[in-house]
mmCIF file of C-alpha atoms in Angstrom:
data_model
loop_
_atom_site.group_PDB
_atom_site.id
_atom_site.type_symbol
_atom_site.label_atom_id
_atom_site.label_comp_id
_atom_site.label_asym_id
_atom_site.label_seq_id
_atom_site.Cartn_x
_atom_site.Cartn_y
_atom_site.Cartn_z
ATOM 1 C CA MET A 1 16.745 -1.857 -0.203
ATOM 2 C CA THR A 2 16.385 -1.875 3.549
ATOM 3 C CA GLU A 3 18.466 -4.272 5.556
ATOM 4 C CA ASN A 4 16.485 -7.280 6.818
ATOM 5 C CA ASN A 5 13.086 -5.621 6.604
ATOM 6 C CA ILE A 6 10.751 -7.590 4.371
ATOM 7 C CA LEU A 7 7.828 -5.218 4.910
ATOM 8 C CA ALA A 8 9.872 -2.157 3.962
ATOM 9 C CA ASP A 9 11.145 -3.905 0.835
ATOM 10 C CA LYS A 10 7.679 -5.066 -0.185
ATOM 11 C CA THR A 11 6.204 -1.582 0.273
ATOM 12 C CA ILE A 12 8.982 -0.016 -1.828
ATOM 13 C CA ASP A 13 8.302 -2.545 -4.583
ATOM 14 C CA PHE A 14 4.565 -1.919 -4.289
ATOM 15 C CA SER A 15 5.068 1.857 -4.468
ATOM 16 C CA ILE A 16 7.075 1.416 -7.666
ATOM 17 C CA ARG A 17 4.250 -0.672 -9.124
ATOM 18 C CA ILE A 18 1.713 1.993 -8.109
ATOM 19 C CA ILE A 19 3.777 4.741 -9.748
ATOM 20 C CA ARG A 20 3.975 2.687 -12.952
ATOM 21 C CA CYS A 21 0.245 1.962 -12.750
ATOM 22 C CA TYR A 22 -0.460 5.688 -12.330
ATOM 23 C CA LYS A 23 1.665 6.443 -15.370
ATOM 24 C CA TYR A 24 -0.205 3.788 -17.376
ATOM 25 C CA LEU A 25 -3.627 5.023 -16.249
ATOM 26 C CA THR A 26 -2.900 8.659 -17.057
ATOM 27 C CA GLU A 27 -1.003 8.131 -20.314
ATOM 28 C CA GLU A 28 -2.859 5.152 -21.798
ATOM 29 C CA LYS A 29 -6.341 5.339 -20.259
ATOM 30 C CA ASN A 30 -6.644 9.111 -19.691
ATOM 31 C CA GLU A 31 -7.833 8.456 -16.132
ATOM 32 C CA TYR A 32 -6.634 11.184 -13.761
ATOM 33 C CA ILE A 33 -8.903 11.340 -10.719
ATOM 34 C CA ILE A 34 -9.044 7.823 -9.246
ATOM 35 C CA SER A 35 -5.484 7.089 -10.348
ATOM 36 C CA LYS A 36 -4.271 10.096 -8.340
ATOM 37 C CA GLN A 37 -6.101 8.781 -5.268
ATOM 38 C CA LEU A 38 -4.449 5.385 -5.745
ATOM 39 C CA PHE A 39 -1.088 7.066 -6.272
ATOM 40 C CA ARG A 40 -1.390 8.920 -2.968
ATOM 41 C CA SER A 41 -2.654 6.036 -0.844
ATOM 42 C CA GLY A 42 -0.509 3.373 -2.520
ATOM 43 C CA THR A 43 2.766 5.223 -2.017
ATOM 44 C CA SER A 44 1.787 6.354 1.473
ATOM 45 C CA ILE A 45 1.818 2.744 2.694
ATOM 46 C CA GLY A 46 5.580 2.500 2.298
ATOM 47 C CA ALA A 47 6.234 6.038 3.481
ATOM 48 C CA ASN A 48 4.549 5.271 6.800
ATOM 49 C CA VAL A 49 6.320 1.916 7.125
ATOM 50 C CA HIS A 50 9.623 3.705 6.660
ATOM 51 C CA GLU A 51 8.615 6.277 9.269
ATOM 52 C CA ALA A 52 7.733 3.404 11.624
ATOM 53 C CA ILE A 53 11.268 2.035 11.294
ATOM 54 C CA GLN A 54 12.497 5.270 12.862
ATOM 55 C CA ALA A 55 9.703 5.484 15.433
ATOM 56 C CA GLN A 56 10.499 7.127 18.756
ATOM 57 C CA SER A 57 8.564 4.584 20.784
ATOM 58 C CA LYS A 58 6.587 1.361 20.481
ATOM 59 C CA PRO A 59 3.248 3.269 20.448
ATOM 60 C CA ASP A 60 4.630 5.547 17.703
ATOM 61 C CA PHE A 61 5.701 2.445 15.749
ATOM 62 C CA ILE A 62 2.219 0.923 16.093
ATOM 63 C CA ASN A 63 0.590 4.214 15.083
ATOM 64 C CA LYS A 64 2.665 4.493 11.893
ATOM 65 C CA LEU A 65 1.938 0.880 10.937
ATOM 66 C CA SER A 66 -1.755 1.480 11.644
ATOM 67 C CA ILE A 67 -1.710 4.452 9.274
ATOM 68 C CA SER A 68 -0.054 2.204 6.669
ATOM 69 C CA LEU A 69 -2.842 -0.323 7.171
ATOM 70 C CA LYS A 70 -5.491 2.363 6.617
ATOM 71 C CA GLU A 71 -3.727 3.510 3.451
ATOM 72 C CA ALA A 72 -3.518 -0.112 2.262
ATOM 73 C CA SER A 73 -7.251 -0.521 2.820
ATOM 74 C CA GLU A 74 -7.924 2.651 0.858
ATOM 75 C CA SER A 75 -5.628 1.454 -1.936
ATOM 76 C CA SER A 76 -7.545 -1.807 -2.107
ATOM 77 C CA TYR A 77 -10.735 0.184 -2.609
ATOM 78 C CA TRP A 78 -9.249 2.259 -5.461
ATOM 79 C CA ILE A 79 -7.750 -0.813 -7.169
ATOM 80 C CA THR A 80 -11.109 -2.580 -7.014
ATOM 81 C CA LEU A 81 -12.940 0.484 -8.313
ATOM 82 C CA LEU A 82 -10.492 0.823 -11.209
ATOM 83 C CA GLN A 83 -10.992 -2.827 -12.104
ATOM 84 C CA LYS A 84 -14.784 -2.672 -11.876
ATOM 85 C CA THR A 85 -14.825 0.390 -14.154
ATOM 86 C CA GLU A 86 -12.558 -1.420 -16.638
ATOM 87 C CA PHE A 87 -9.545 0.845 -16.276
ATOM 88 C CA LEU A 88 -7.536 -2.128 -14.982
ATOM 89 C CA ASP A 89 -7.730 -5.520 -16.622
ATOM 90 C CA GLN A 90 -8.172 -8.643 -14.492
ATOM 91 C CA LYS A 91 -4.499 -9.652 -14.717
ATOM 92 C CA LEU A 92 -3.135 -6.315 -13.473
ATOM 93 C CA TYR A 93 -5.867 -6.042 -10.851
ATOM 94 C CA SER A 94 -5.157 -9.536 -9.484
ATOM 95 C CA SER A 95 -1.430 -8.937 -9.392
ATOM 96 C CA LEU A 96 -1.726 -5.611 -7.539
ATOM 97 C CA LYS A 97 -4.394 -6.987 -5.208
ATOM 98 C CA ASN A 98 -2.307 -10.052 -4.328
ATOM 99 C CA ASP A 99 0.713 -7.886 -3.499
ATOM 100 C CA LEU A 100 -1.443 -5.550 -1.455
ATOM 101 C CA ASP A 101 -3.145 -8.394 0.417
ATOM 102 C CA GLU A 102 0.270 -9.762 1.377
ATOM 103 C CA ILE A 103 1.333 -6.337 2.684
ATOM 104 C CA ILE A 104 -1.912 -6.067 4.655
ATOM 105 C CA ARG A 105 -1.331 -9.490 6.257
ATOM 106 C CA ILE A 106 2.206 -8.489 7.281
ATOM 107 C CA LEU A 107 0.988 -5.157 8.670
ATOM 108 C CA ILE A 108 -1.756 -6.815 10.728
ATOM 109 C CA SER A 109 0.686 -9.378 12.076
ATOM 110 C CA SER A 110 3.286 -6.715 12.939
ATOM 111 C CA ILE A 111 0.722 -4.536 14.691
ATOM 112 C CA LYS A 112 -0.628 -7.471 16.728
ATOM 113 C CA THR A 113 2.864 -8.596 17.716
ATOM 114 C CA SER A 114 3.854 -5.067 18.708
ATOM 115 C CA LYS A 115 0.711 -4.594 20.793
ATOM 116 C CA LYS A 116 1.458 -7.827 22.678
ATOM 117 C CA GLY A 117 4.924 -6.473 23.447
ATOM 118 C CA ILE A 118 3.438 -3.356 25.022
ATOM 119 C CA LYS A 119 1.070 -5.313 27.268
ATOM 120 C CA LYS A 120 3.933 -7.383 28.671
ATOM 121 C CA THR A 121 6.005 -4.376 29.704
#
């Protein structure tokens, strides 16, 4: 995994879970539309975090993390919709949602901390 980057590691792990969830939804539940939306937004969270690690500036870093936060919010919507339409059982829903909520908290904290750093310089 990435060296000393908890957020990057958590988003990789979450992306793997989303890929497995997509596979389950398409192969076992024959659900292709919403699962594809979740696949795109859920894996995009980590992709943008990894882009942020290589950001060219502090504003670029904040922008990439903000995009990750938007994708996380969208993923939360799709996970909830899949649960409410009974494609995801409560156990899988709760597990994914808890992981996602933790990622969202870290993203918000990182964005706030980074914005404070810009104001001081």
